[in-house]
Amino acid sequence: MVFFFQGLSPGFWTPALSNLFHDLGISAWVPAAFIVGPACALVSPLIGGALADQRMAADRLFAWSSLAGGIALWAAFWALEQNLHPVWFLVFFGIYGLASGPSWGLLAVVSLANMEDGPRRYPLARMGATVGWMAAGFLTSHVLAADGSVVAGYAGALTKIGVGAMAFLLPRTPPNGIARSWRSRLGLDAFALFRDADHRVFFIITLLFSVPLAAFYMYSPELLRVLGDNTPAATMAFAQVSEMIAMVSLGWAMTRWRIKTILLAALGFSVLRFAMSGWAGETGVRGWHVAGICLHGVCYTFYFVTAQMYLDRRVATEIRGQAQGLLVLVSGGLGPLVGAGFCGWLHGVLVTSSGGGWQAFWWILAGWIALCTIAWMIFYRGGKP
């Protein structure tokens, strides 16, 4: 249930944000909005992971950070409703990013530490977040009618506060490590993982792969509107339908294929996914973009959920929280930060007000992921199954 509401919260406001900014006449601030959250999340995931490893029970830390994040998210959308300068939205949204940055990593630590047969059971529990995101898309478009309204943000904020309250019922997950220095307290011990060649390749490819993914959240809803879809938030939820299927099958895949193979498949399908959106821009056929959105769920699950289990399996117990925090920093902080800036710039250069340029936009990003795929095949060795 915690996973369900954890996914429900961003599922309300994320698909609606770019269209909301457009309707408010501040669409030029869309890249900044998608930059500030990851920028603030550069700091908190590592520190949160270190606290969970050394000082504070991961379940309690997750609860308090969720409560703080929900309050800050409410304030951010209140600033938009009051027609305050967009900078105020960015300030409160940044606080939300700081508070919520460690949340996904902490929830992974709590889950994997308390589940028997984690590789099979964790994807099923994690599927709750997928169902939540999908439900939020339906509610935003068809119940709240909030595809371009601050109501979507308020719904996400209230849900986030509810997540914090529910988290106090999670199983106790005390710290297992000891802080030996300020480096340990700041979570910087996780960077020692870069000494291992496979870990180094894993984190670098994850960082590079996360850059073009920012375009999915920033501009997929906009392209849907251009192609004639009046309920883009609900359509975006198709990604969660395929994500559910992938979650169910991931445990089976983990017992039969090497982690290297699963991650490689996720990268390869991502190339196809972005190419489909490019073809939709070329032909004007919305179905191709919707097909790409559906495939996104499979790609996301097979890469990032597998990545969480990869770290749980291959990293020492005393720094697993920091390792999960480093993954969040790379995939939810630095990657989206660079991605928001790069994709925003690319969108401004290629996409015209008349709806042209979408094909080149998505195909360039598909080429980026293709390079990541080739690099993974060449440099990752994967000595363990």
Short mmCIF file of C-alpha atoms in Angstrom, two decimals:
data_model
loop_
_atom_site.label_atom_id
_atom_site.label_comp_id
_atom_site.label_asym_id
_atom_site.label_seq_id
_atom_site.Cartn_x
_atom_site.Cartn_y
_atom_site.Cartn_z
CA MET A 1 0.00 0.00 0.00
CA VAL A 2 2.87 2.36 0.70
CA PHE A 3 4.28 1.66 -2.75
CA PHE A 4 0.83 2.32 -4.25
CA PHE A 5 0.53 5.78 -2.69
CA GLN A 6 4.21 6.51 -3.34
CA GLY A 7 3.50 6.07 -7.06
CA LEU A 8 0.09 7.77 -6.88
CA SER A 9 1.57 11.08 -5.69
CA PRO A 10 3.87 11.98 -8.63
CA GLY A 11 1.41 10.32 -11.00
CA PHE A 12 -1.01 13.17 -10.35
CA TRP A 13 1.22 16.12 -11.13
CA THR A 14 4.09 14.90 -13.34
CA PRO A 15 2.13 14.31 -16.59
CA ALA A 16 0.13 17.51 -16.01
CA LEU A 17 2.98 19.88 -15.17
CA SER A 18 4.15 20.91 -18.65
CA ASN A 19 0.58 21.47 -19.87
CA LEU A 20 -0.22 23.40 -16.68
CA PHE A 21 2.72 25.73 -17.28
CA HIS A 22 1.61 26.17 -20.88
CA ASP A 23 -1.94 27.09 -19.82
CA LEU A 24 -0.58 29.58 -17.26
CA GLY A 25 1.53 31.24 -19.95
CA ILE A 26 4.85 30.29 -18.33
CA SER A 27 5.87 27.42 -20.63
CA ALA A 28 9.38 28.88 -20.86
CA TRP A 29 9.84 27.77 -17.23
CA VAL A 30 9.17 24.07 -17.98
CA PRO A 31 12.88 23.11 -18.27
CA ALA A 32 13.63 24.97 -15.02
CA ALA A 33 10.84 23.11 -13.24
CA PHE A 34 12.24 19.78 -14.36
CA ILE A 35 15.78 20.86 -13.44
CA VAL A 36 15.26 22.12 -9.89
CA GLY A 37 13.96 18.82 -8.46
CA PRO A 38 16.88 16.72 -9.71
CA ALA A 39 19.32 19.50 -8.75
CA CYS A 40 18.14 19.39 -5.14
CA ALA A 41 18.12 15.58 -5.24
CA LEU A 42 21.85 15.61 -5.93
CA VAL A 43 22.49 16.04 -2.21
CA SER A 44 19.80 14.31 -0.19
CA PRO A 45 19.83 10.69 -1.52
CA LEU A 46 23.41 10.02 -0.39
CA ILE A 47 22.90 11.68 2.99
CA GLY A 48 19.59 9.86 3.44
CA GLY A 49 21.24 6.56 2.57
CA ALA A 50 24.06 7.24 5.03
CA LEU A 51 21.57 8.05 7.80
CA ALA A 52 19.70 4.82 7.08
CA ASP A 53 22.98 2.85 7.14
CA GLN A 54 24.39 4.43 10.30
CA ARG A 55 22.02 6.54 12.37
CA MET A 56 18.28 6.19 11.85
CA ALA A 57 15.83 3.43 10.98
CA ALA A 58 15.15 3.57 7.23
CA ASP A 59 11.40 3.27 7.72
CA ARG A 60 11.21 6.28 10.05
CA LEU A 61 13.47 8.36 7.83
CA PHE A 62 11.24 7.55 4.86
CA ALA A 63 8.14 8.56 6.84
CA TRP A 64 9.43 11.95 7.97
CA SER A 65 10.92 12.83 4.58
CA SER A 66 7.59 12.02 2.91
CA LEU A 67 5.66 14.27 5.28
CA ALA A 68 8.05 17.16 4.70
CA GLY A 69 7.98 16.60 0.94
CA GLY A 70 4.18 16.62 0.83
CA ILE A 71 3.96 19.95 2.64
CA ALA A 72 6.54 21.54 0.32
CA LEU A 73 4.75 20.19 -2.77
CA TRP A 74 1.46 21.75 -1.60
CA ALA A 75 3.22 25.10 -1.15
CA ALA A 76 4.70 24.90 -4.67
CA PHE A 77 1.33 24.52 -6.37
CA TRP A 78 -0.24 27.09 -4.04
CA ALA A 79 2.32 29.57 -5.37
CA LEU A 80 1.13 28.87 -8.93
CA GLU A 81 -2.52 29.25 -7.93
CA GLN A 82 -1.78 32.62 -6.34
CA ASN A 83 -0.05 33.78 -9.54
CA LEU A 84 3.20 34.36 -7.69
CA HIS A 85 6.38 34.61 -9.71
CA PRO A 86 7.43 31.14 -10.98
CA VAL A 87 10.58 31.43 -8.88
CA TRP A 88 8.44 30.77 -5.80
CA PHE A 89 7.27 27.52 -7.34
CA LEU A 90 10.90 26.55 -7.96
CA VAL A 91 11.85 27.37 -4.35
CA PHE A 92 9.14 25.19 -2.81
CA PHE A 93 9.61 22.52 -5.46
CA GLY A 94 13.31 22.47 -4.61
CA ILE A 95 12.50 21.89 -0.95
CA TYR A 96 10.26 19.05 -2.06
CA GLY A 97 13.20 17.62 -4.03
CA LEU A 98 15.50 17.83 -1.00
CA ALA A 99 12.99 16.13 1.28
CA SER A 100 11.84 13.45 -1.15
CA GLY A 101 15.16 12.72 -2.84
CA PRO A 102 16.01 9.69 -0.65
CA SER A 103 12.48 8.25 -0.63
CA TRP A 104 12.67 5.65 -3.42
CA GLY A 105 16.06 4.41 -2.25
CA LEU A 106 14.88 4.18 1.36
CA LEU A 107 11.75 2.27 0.39
CA ALA A 108 13.89 -0.17 -1.58
CA VAL A 109 16.13 -0.68 1.47
CA VAL A 110 13.13 -1.35 3.74
CA SER A 111 11.55 -3.73 1.24
CA LEU A 112 14.61 -5.78 0.34
CA ALA A 113 15.74 -5.99 3.99
CA ASN A 114 12.42 -7.44 5.14
CA MET A 115 11.39 -9.68 2.23
CA GLU A 116 12.20 -13.34 1.85
CA ASP A 117 13.12 -14.26 -1.73
CA GLY A 118 13.59 -10.59 -2.63
CA PRO A 119 14.30 -11.07 -6.38
CA ARG A 120 10.84 -12.63 -6.81
CA ARG A 121 8.80 -10.64 -4.31
CA TYR A 122 10.25 -7.14 -4.61
CA PRO A 123 9.06 -6.52 -8.20
CA LEU A 124 5.53 -7.51 -7.14
CA ALA A 125 5.58 -5.08 -4.22
CA ARG A 126 7.15 -2.40 -6.39
CA MET A 127 4.30 -2.93 -8.84
CA GLY A 128 2.08 -1.15 -6.32
CA ALA A 129 3.76 2.13 -7.31
CA THR A 130 3.02 1.39 -10.96
CA VAL A 131 -0.64 0.80 -10.21
CA GLY A 132 -0.68 4.02 -8.22
CA TRP A 133 0.82 6.09 -11.04
CA MET A 134 -1.64 4.57 -13.50
CA ALA A 135 -4.59 5.29 -11.20
CA ALA A 136 -3.42 8.88 -10.79
CA GLY A 137 -3.38 9.43 -14.56
CA PHE A 138 -6.95 8.17 -14.85
CA LEU A 139 -8.11 10.28 -11.89
CA THR A 140 -6.36 13.41 -13.17
CA SER A 141 -7.97 13.27 -16.61
CA HIS A 142 -11.36 11.65 -16.02
CA VAL A 143 -12.32 12.47 -12.41
CA LEU A 144 -10.52 15.68 -11.45
CA ALA A 145 -10.37 17.07 -15.02
CA ALA A 146 -7.03 18.55 -13.97
CA ASP A 147 -4.71 18.03 -16.96
CA GLY A 148 -3.94 21.75 -16.84
CA SER A 149 -4.87 22.59 -13.26
CA VAL A 150 -3.13 23.05 -9.90
CA VAL A 151 -5.64 20.52 -8.55
CA ALA A 152 -3.33 17.79 -9.85
CA GLY A 153 -0.53 19.21 -7.70
CA TYR A 154 -2.70 19.45 -4.61
CA ALA A 155 -3.80 15.83 -5.08
CA GLY A 156 -0.17 14.76 -5.30
CA ALA A 157 0.74 16.72 -2.17
CA LEU A 158 -2.06 15.28 -0.06
CA THR A 159 -1.17 11.79 -1.24
CA LYS A 160 2.48 12.35 -0.31
CA ILE A 161 1.47 13.39 3.19
CA GLY A 162 -0.64 10.22 3.39
CA VAL A 163 2.40 8.17 2.38
CA GLY A 164 4.33 9.65 5.30
CA ALA A 165 1.56 8.75 7.75
CA MET A 166 1.27 5.18 6.44
CA ALA A 167 5.03 4.68 6.52
CA PHE A 168 4.99 4.53 10.33
CA LEU A 169 3.40 1.08 9.90
CA LEU A 170 6.34 -0.27 7.88
CA PRO A 171 8.56 -2.94 9.49
CA ARG A 172 11.39 -1.57 11.58
CA THR A 173 14.63 -1.43 9.59
CA PRO A 174 17.48 -0.32 11.87
CA PRO A 175 20.90 0.79 10.59
CA ASN A 176 23.61 -1.85 10.11
CA GLY A 177 26.73 0.30 9.64
CA ILE A 178 28.85 2.60 11.77
CA ALA A 179 29.88 6.14 10.86
CA ARG A 180 33.68 6.26 10.99
CA SER A 181 34.21 9.72 9.50
CA TRP A 182 32.48 12.76 8.07
CA ARG A 183 32.86 11.09 4.69
CA SER A 184 30.73 8.21 5.95
CA ARG A 185 28.14 10.55 7.46
CA LEU A 186 27.73 12.37 4.14
CA GLY A 187 27.27 9.10 2.26
CA LEU A 188 30.46 9.51 0.25
CA ASP A 189 31.58 5.94 1.01
CA ALA A 190 29.30 4.89 -1.82
CA PHE A 191 31.75 6.37 -4.34
CA ALA A 192 34.18 3.60 -3.42
CA LEU A 193 32.00 1.42 -5.65
CA PHE A 194 33.59 3.14 -8.64
CA ARG A 195 36.81 1.24 -7.95
CA ASP A 196 35.13 -1.87 -9.34
CA ALA A 197 35.08 -1.80 -13.14
CA ASP A 198 31.59 -3.28 -13.50
CA HIS A 199 30.10 -0.95 -10.89
CA ARG A 200 31.76 1.99 -12.63
CA VAL A 201 30.30 1.04 -16.01
CA PHE A 202 26.90 0.41 -14.41
CA PHE A 203 26.67 3.87 -12.82
CA ILE A 204 28.05 5.74 -15.85
CA ILE A 205 25.64 4.03 -18.27
CA THR A 206 22.76 4.62 -15.83
CA LEU A 207 23.66 8.31 -15.73
CA LEU A 208 23.84 8.61 -19.52
CA PHE A 209 20.63 6.59 -20.00
CA SER A 210 18.76 8.87 -17.57
CA VAL A 211 19.51 11.98 -19.64
CA PRO A 212 17.13 11.35 -22.58
CA LEU A 213 14.50 9.86 -20.27
CA ALA A 214 13.80 13.38 -19.01
CA ALA A 215 12.13 14.06 -22.36
CA PHE A 216 9.53 11.38 -21.68
CA TYR A 217 8.11 13.26 -18.70
CA MET A 218 8.68 16.74 -20.10
CA TYR A 219 7.43 16.44 -23.66
CA SER A 220 5.46 13.22 -24.22
CA PRO A 221 2.25 14.87 -22.91
CA GLU A 222 2.89 17.89 -25.17
CA LEU A 223 3.28 15.70 -28.26
CA LEU A 224 0.05 13.90 -27.36
CA ARG A 225 -1.75 17.23 -27.40
CA VAL A 226 -0.18 18.16 -30.72
CA LEU A 227 -1.41 14.85 -32.13
CA GLY A 228 -4.96 15.56 -30.95
CA ASP A 229 -5.17 13.84 -27.55
CA ASN A 230 -7.29 15.85 -25.09
CA THR A 231 -6.56 13.62 -22.08
CA PRO A 232 -2.77 13.21 -22.14
CA ALA A 233 -2.41 12.36 -18.43
CA ALA A 234 -4.67 9.34 -18.86
CA THR A 235 -2.88 8.26 -22.03
CA MET A 236 0.49 8.51 -20.29
CA ALA A 237 -0.81 5.93 -17.82
CA PHE A 238 -0.50 3.28 -20.57
CA ALA A 239 3.18 3.21 -19.65
CA GLN A 240 2.16 1.92 -16.24
CA VAL A 241 0.03 -0.85 -17.77
CA SER A 242 3.08 -2.28 -19.50
CA GLU A 243 5.14 -1.60 -16.37
CA MET A 244 2.78 -3.85 -14.39
CA ILE A 245 3.27 -6.66 -16.89
CA ALA A 246 7.03 -6.17 -16.70
CA MET A 247 6.97 -6.21 -12.88
CA VAL A 248 5.15 -9.54 -12.86
CA SER A 249 7.61 -11.07 -15.33
CA LEU A 250 10.80 -9.57 -13.87
CA GLY A 251 11.12 -12.11 -11.04
CA TRP A 252 10.86 -14.90 -13.60
CA ALA A 253 13.44 -13.20 -15.81
CA MET A 254 15.86 -12.74 -12.90
CA THR A 255 15.96 -16.49 -12.30
CA ARG A 256 16.71 -17.30 -15.94
CA TRP A 257 18.86 -14.51 -17.37
CA ARG A 258 21.95 -12.68 -16.25
CA ILE A 259 21.57 -9.15 -14.98
CA LYS A 260 23.74 -7.99 -17.88
CA THR A 261 21.24 -9.45 -20.34
CA ILE A 262 18.20 -7.90 -18.66
CA LEU A 263 19.76 -4.44 -18.55
CA LEU A 264 20.90 -4.78 -22.16
CA ALA A 265 17.36 -5.69 -23.23
CA ALA A 266 16.00 -2.62 -21.43
CA LEU A 267 18.43 -0.35 -23.28
CA GLY A 268 17.67 -1.94 -26.65
CA PHE A 269 13.91 -1.62 -26.22
CA SER A 270 14.41 2.02 -25.18
CA VAL A 271 15.98 2.77 -28.56
CA LEU A 272 12.88 1.33 -30.23
CA ARG A 273 10.59 3.22 -27.85
CA PHE A 274 12.05 6.65 -28.70
CA ALA A 275 12.17 5.79 -32.41
CA MET A 276 8.41 5.10 -32.29
CA SER A 277 7.74 8.59 -30.96
CA GLY A 278 9.95 10.00 -33.70
CA TRP A 279 7.94 8.11 -36.30
CA ALA A 280 4.74 9.55 -34.79
CA GLY A 281 6.20 13.02 -35.31
CA GLU A 282 7.10 12.11 -38.89
CA THR A 283 3.71 10.63 -39.84
CA GLY A 284 1.33 12.43 -37.48
CA VAL A 285 -0.07 9.06 -36.38
CA ARG A 286 -0.72 9.23 -32.64
CA GLY A 287 -0.74 5.44 -32.30
CA TRP A 288 3.03 5.25 -32.78
CA HIS A 289 3.62 7.64 -29.89
CA VAL A 290 1.15 5.75 -27.70
CA ALA A 291 2.94 2.48 -28.58
CA GLY A 292 6.22 4.09 -27.51
CA ILE A 293 4.64 5.21 -24.24
CA CYS A 294 3.47 1.64 -23.61
CA LEU A 295 6.95 0.27 -24.26
CA HIS A 296 8.44 2.83 -21.85
CA GLY A 297 7.02 0.92 -18.88
CA VAL A 298 8.85 -2.25 -19.87
CA CYS A 299 12.11 -0.39 -20.42
CA TYR A 300 11.91 1.47 -17.11
CA THR A 301 11.12 -1.64 -15.06
CA PHE A 302 13.70 -3.92 -16.64
CA TYR A 303 16.42 -1.32 -16.14
CA PHE A 304 15.80 0.56 -12.90
CA VAL A 305 14.10 -2.10 -10.78
CA THR A 306 16.75 -4.59 -11.88
CA ALA A 307 19.35 -1.96 -10.95
CA GLN A 308 18.02 -1.77 -7.39
CA MET A 309 18.23 -5.55 -7.01
CA TYR A 310 21.69 -5.55 -8.62
CA LEU A 311 22.95 -3.27 -5.83
CA ASP A 312 21.21 -5.24 -3.10
CA ARG A 313 22.84 -8.42 -4.39
CA ARG A 314 26.37 -7.13 -5.02
CA VAL A 315 27.02 -4.43 -2.41
CA ALA A 316 28.07 -5.00 1.21
CA THR A 317 25.22 -4.76 3.73
CA GLU A 318 26.69 -1.84 5.66
CA ILE A 319 26.60 0.51 2.64
CA ARG A 320 23.50 -0.71 0.80
CA GLY A 321 21.54 2.37 1.80
CA GLN A 322 24.27 4.61 0.42
CA ALA A 323 24.49 2.51 -2.75
CA GLN A 324 20.73 2.90 -3.31
CA GLY A 325 21.15 6.60 -2.59
CA LEU A 326 23.90 6.82 -5.21
CA LEU A 327 21.60 5.14 -7.71
CA VAL A 328 18.89 7.72 -6.96
CA LEU A 329 21.46 10.52 -7.24
CA VAL A 330 22.50 9.26 -10.68
CA SER A 331 19.08 8.26 -12.07
CA GLY A 332 16.86 10.77 -10.26
CA GLY A 333 19.27 13.66 -9.73
CA LEU A 334 22.24 14.18 -12.03
CA GLY A 335 20.81 12.38 -15.07
CA PRO A 336 17.44 14.21 -15.09
CA LEU A 337 19.23 17.48 -14.24
CA VAL A 338 21.41 17.24 -17.35
CA GLY A 339 18.50 15.78 -19.27
CA ALA A 340 16.11 18.61 -18.44
CA GLY A 341 18.63 21.17 -19.65
CA PHE A 342 19.68 19.24 -22.75
CA CYS A 343 16.18 18.10 -23.76
CA GLY A 344 14.80 21.59 -23.12
CA TRP A 345 17.49 23.06 -25.35
CA LEU A 346 16.96 20.41 -28.03
CA HIS A 347 13.19 20.99 -27.94
CA GLY A 348 13.71 24.74 -28.33
CA VAL A 349 16.02 24.25 -31.31
CA LEU A 350 14.04 21.61 -33.20
CA VAL A 351 10.34 21.80 -32.31
CA THR A 352 8.37 24.61 -33.94
CA SER A 353 5.19 26.32 -32.80
CA SER A 354 3.36 24.74 -35.74
CA GLY A 355 4.15 21.23 -34.45
CA GLY A 356 7.15 20.39 -36.66
CA GLY A 357 10.52 18.97 -35.65
CA TRP A 358 9.27 16.26 -33.33
CA GLN A 359 10.74 13.46 -35.44
CA ALA A 360 14.29 14.82 -35.23
CA PHE A 361 13.86 15.50 -31.50
CA TRP A 362 12.99 11.90 -30.62
CA TRP A 363 15.36 10.28 -33.13
CA ILE A 364 18.36 12.15 -31.73
CA LEU A 365 17.46 10.88 -28.27
CA ALA A 366 17.05 7.35 -29.66
CA GLY A 367 20.55 7.63 -31.10
CA TRP A 368 21.87 8.69 -27.69
CA ILE A 369 20.43 5.54 -26.08
CA ALA A 370 21.80 3.41 -28.93
CA LEU A 371 25.29 4.62 -28.01
CA CYS A 372 24.61 3.67 -24.37
CA THR A 373 23.55 0.21 -25.52
CA ILE A 374 26.74 -0.29 -27.53
CA ALA A 375 28.88 0.94 -24.62
CA TRP A 376 27.15 -1.50 -22.25
CA MET A 377 27.83 -4.46 -24.56
CA ILE A 378 31.50 -3.53 -24.89
CA PHE A 379 32.51 -2.49 -21.38
CA TYR A 380 30.31 -4.38 -18.88
CA ARG A 381 31.69 -7.81 -18.05
CA GLY A 382 29.33 -9.13 -15.35
CA GLY A 383 31.43 -11.72 -13.62
CA LYS A 384 28.53 -12.90 -11.42
CA PRO A 385 25.13 -14.17 -12.65
#
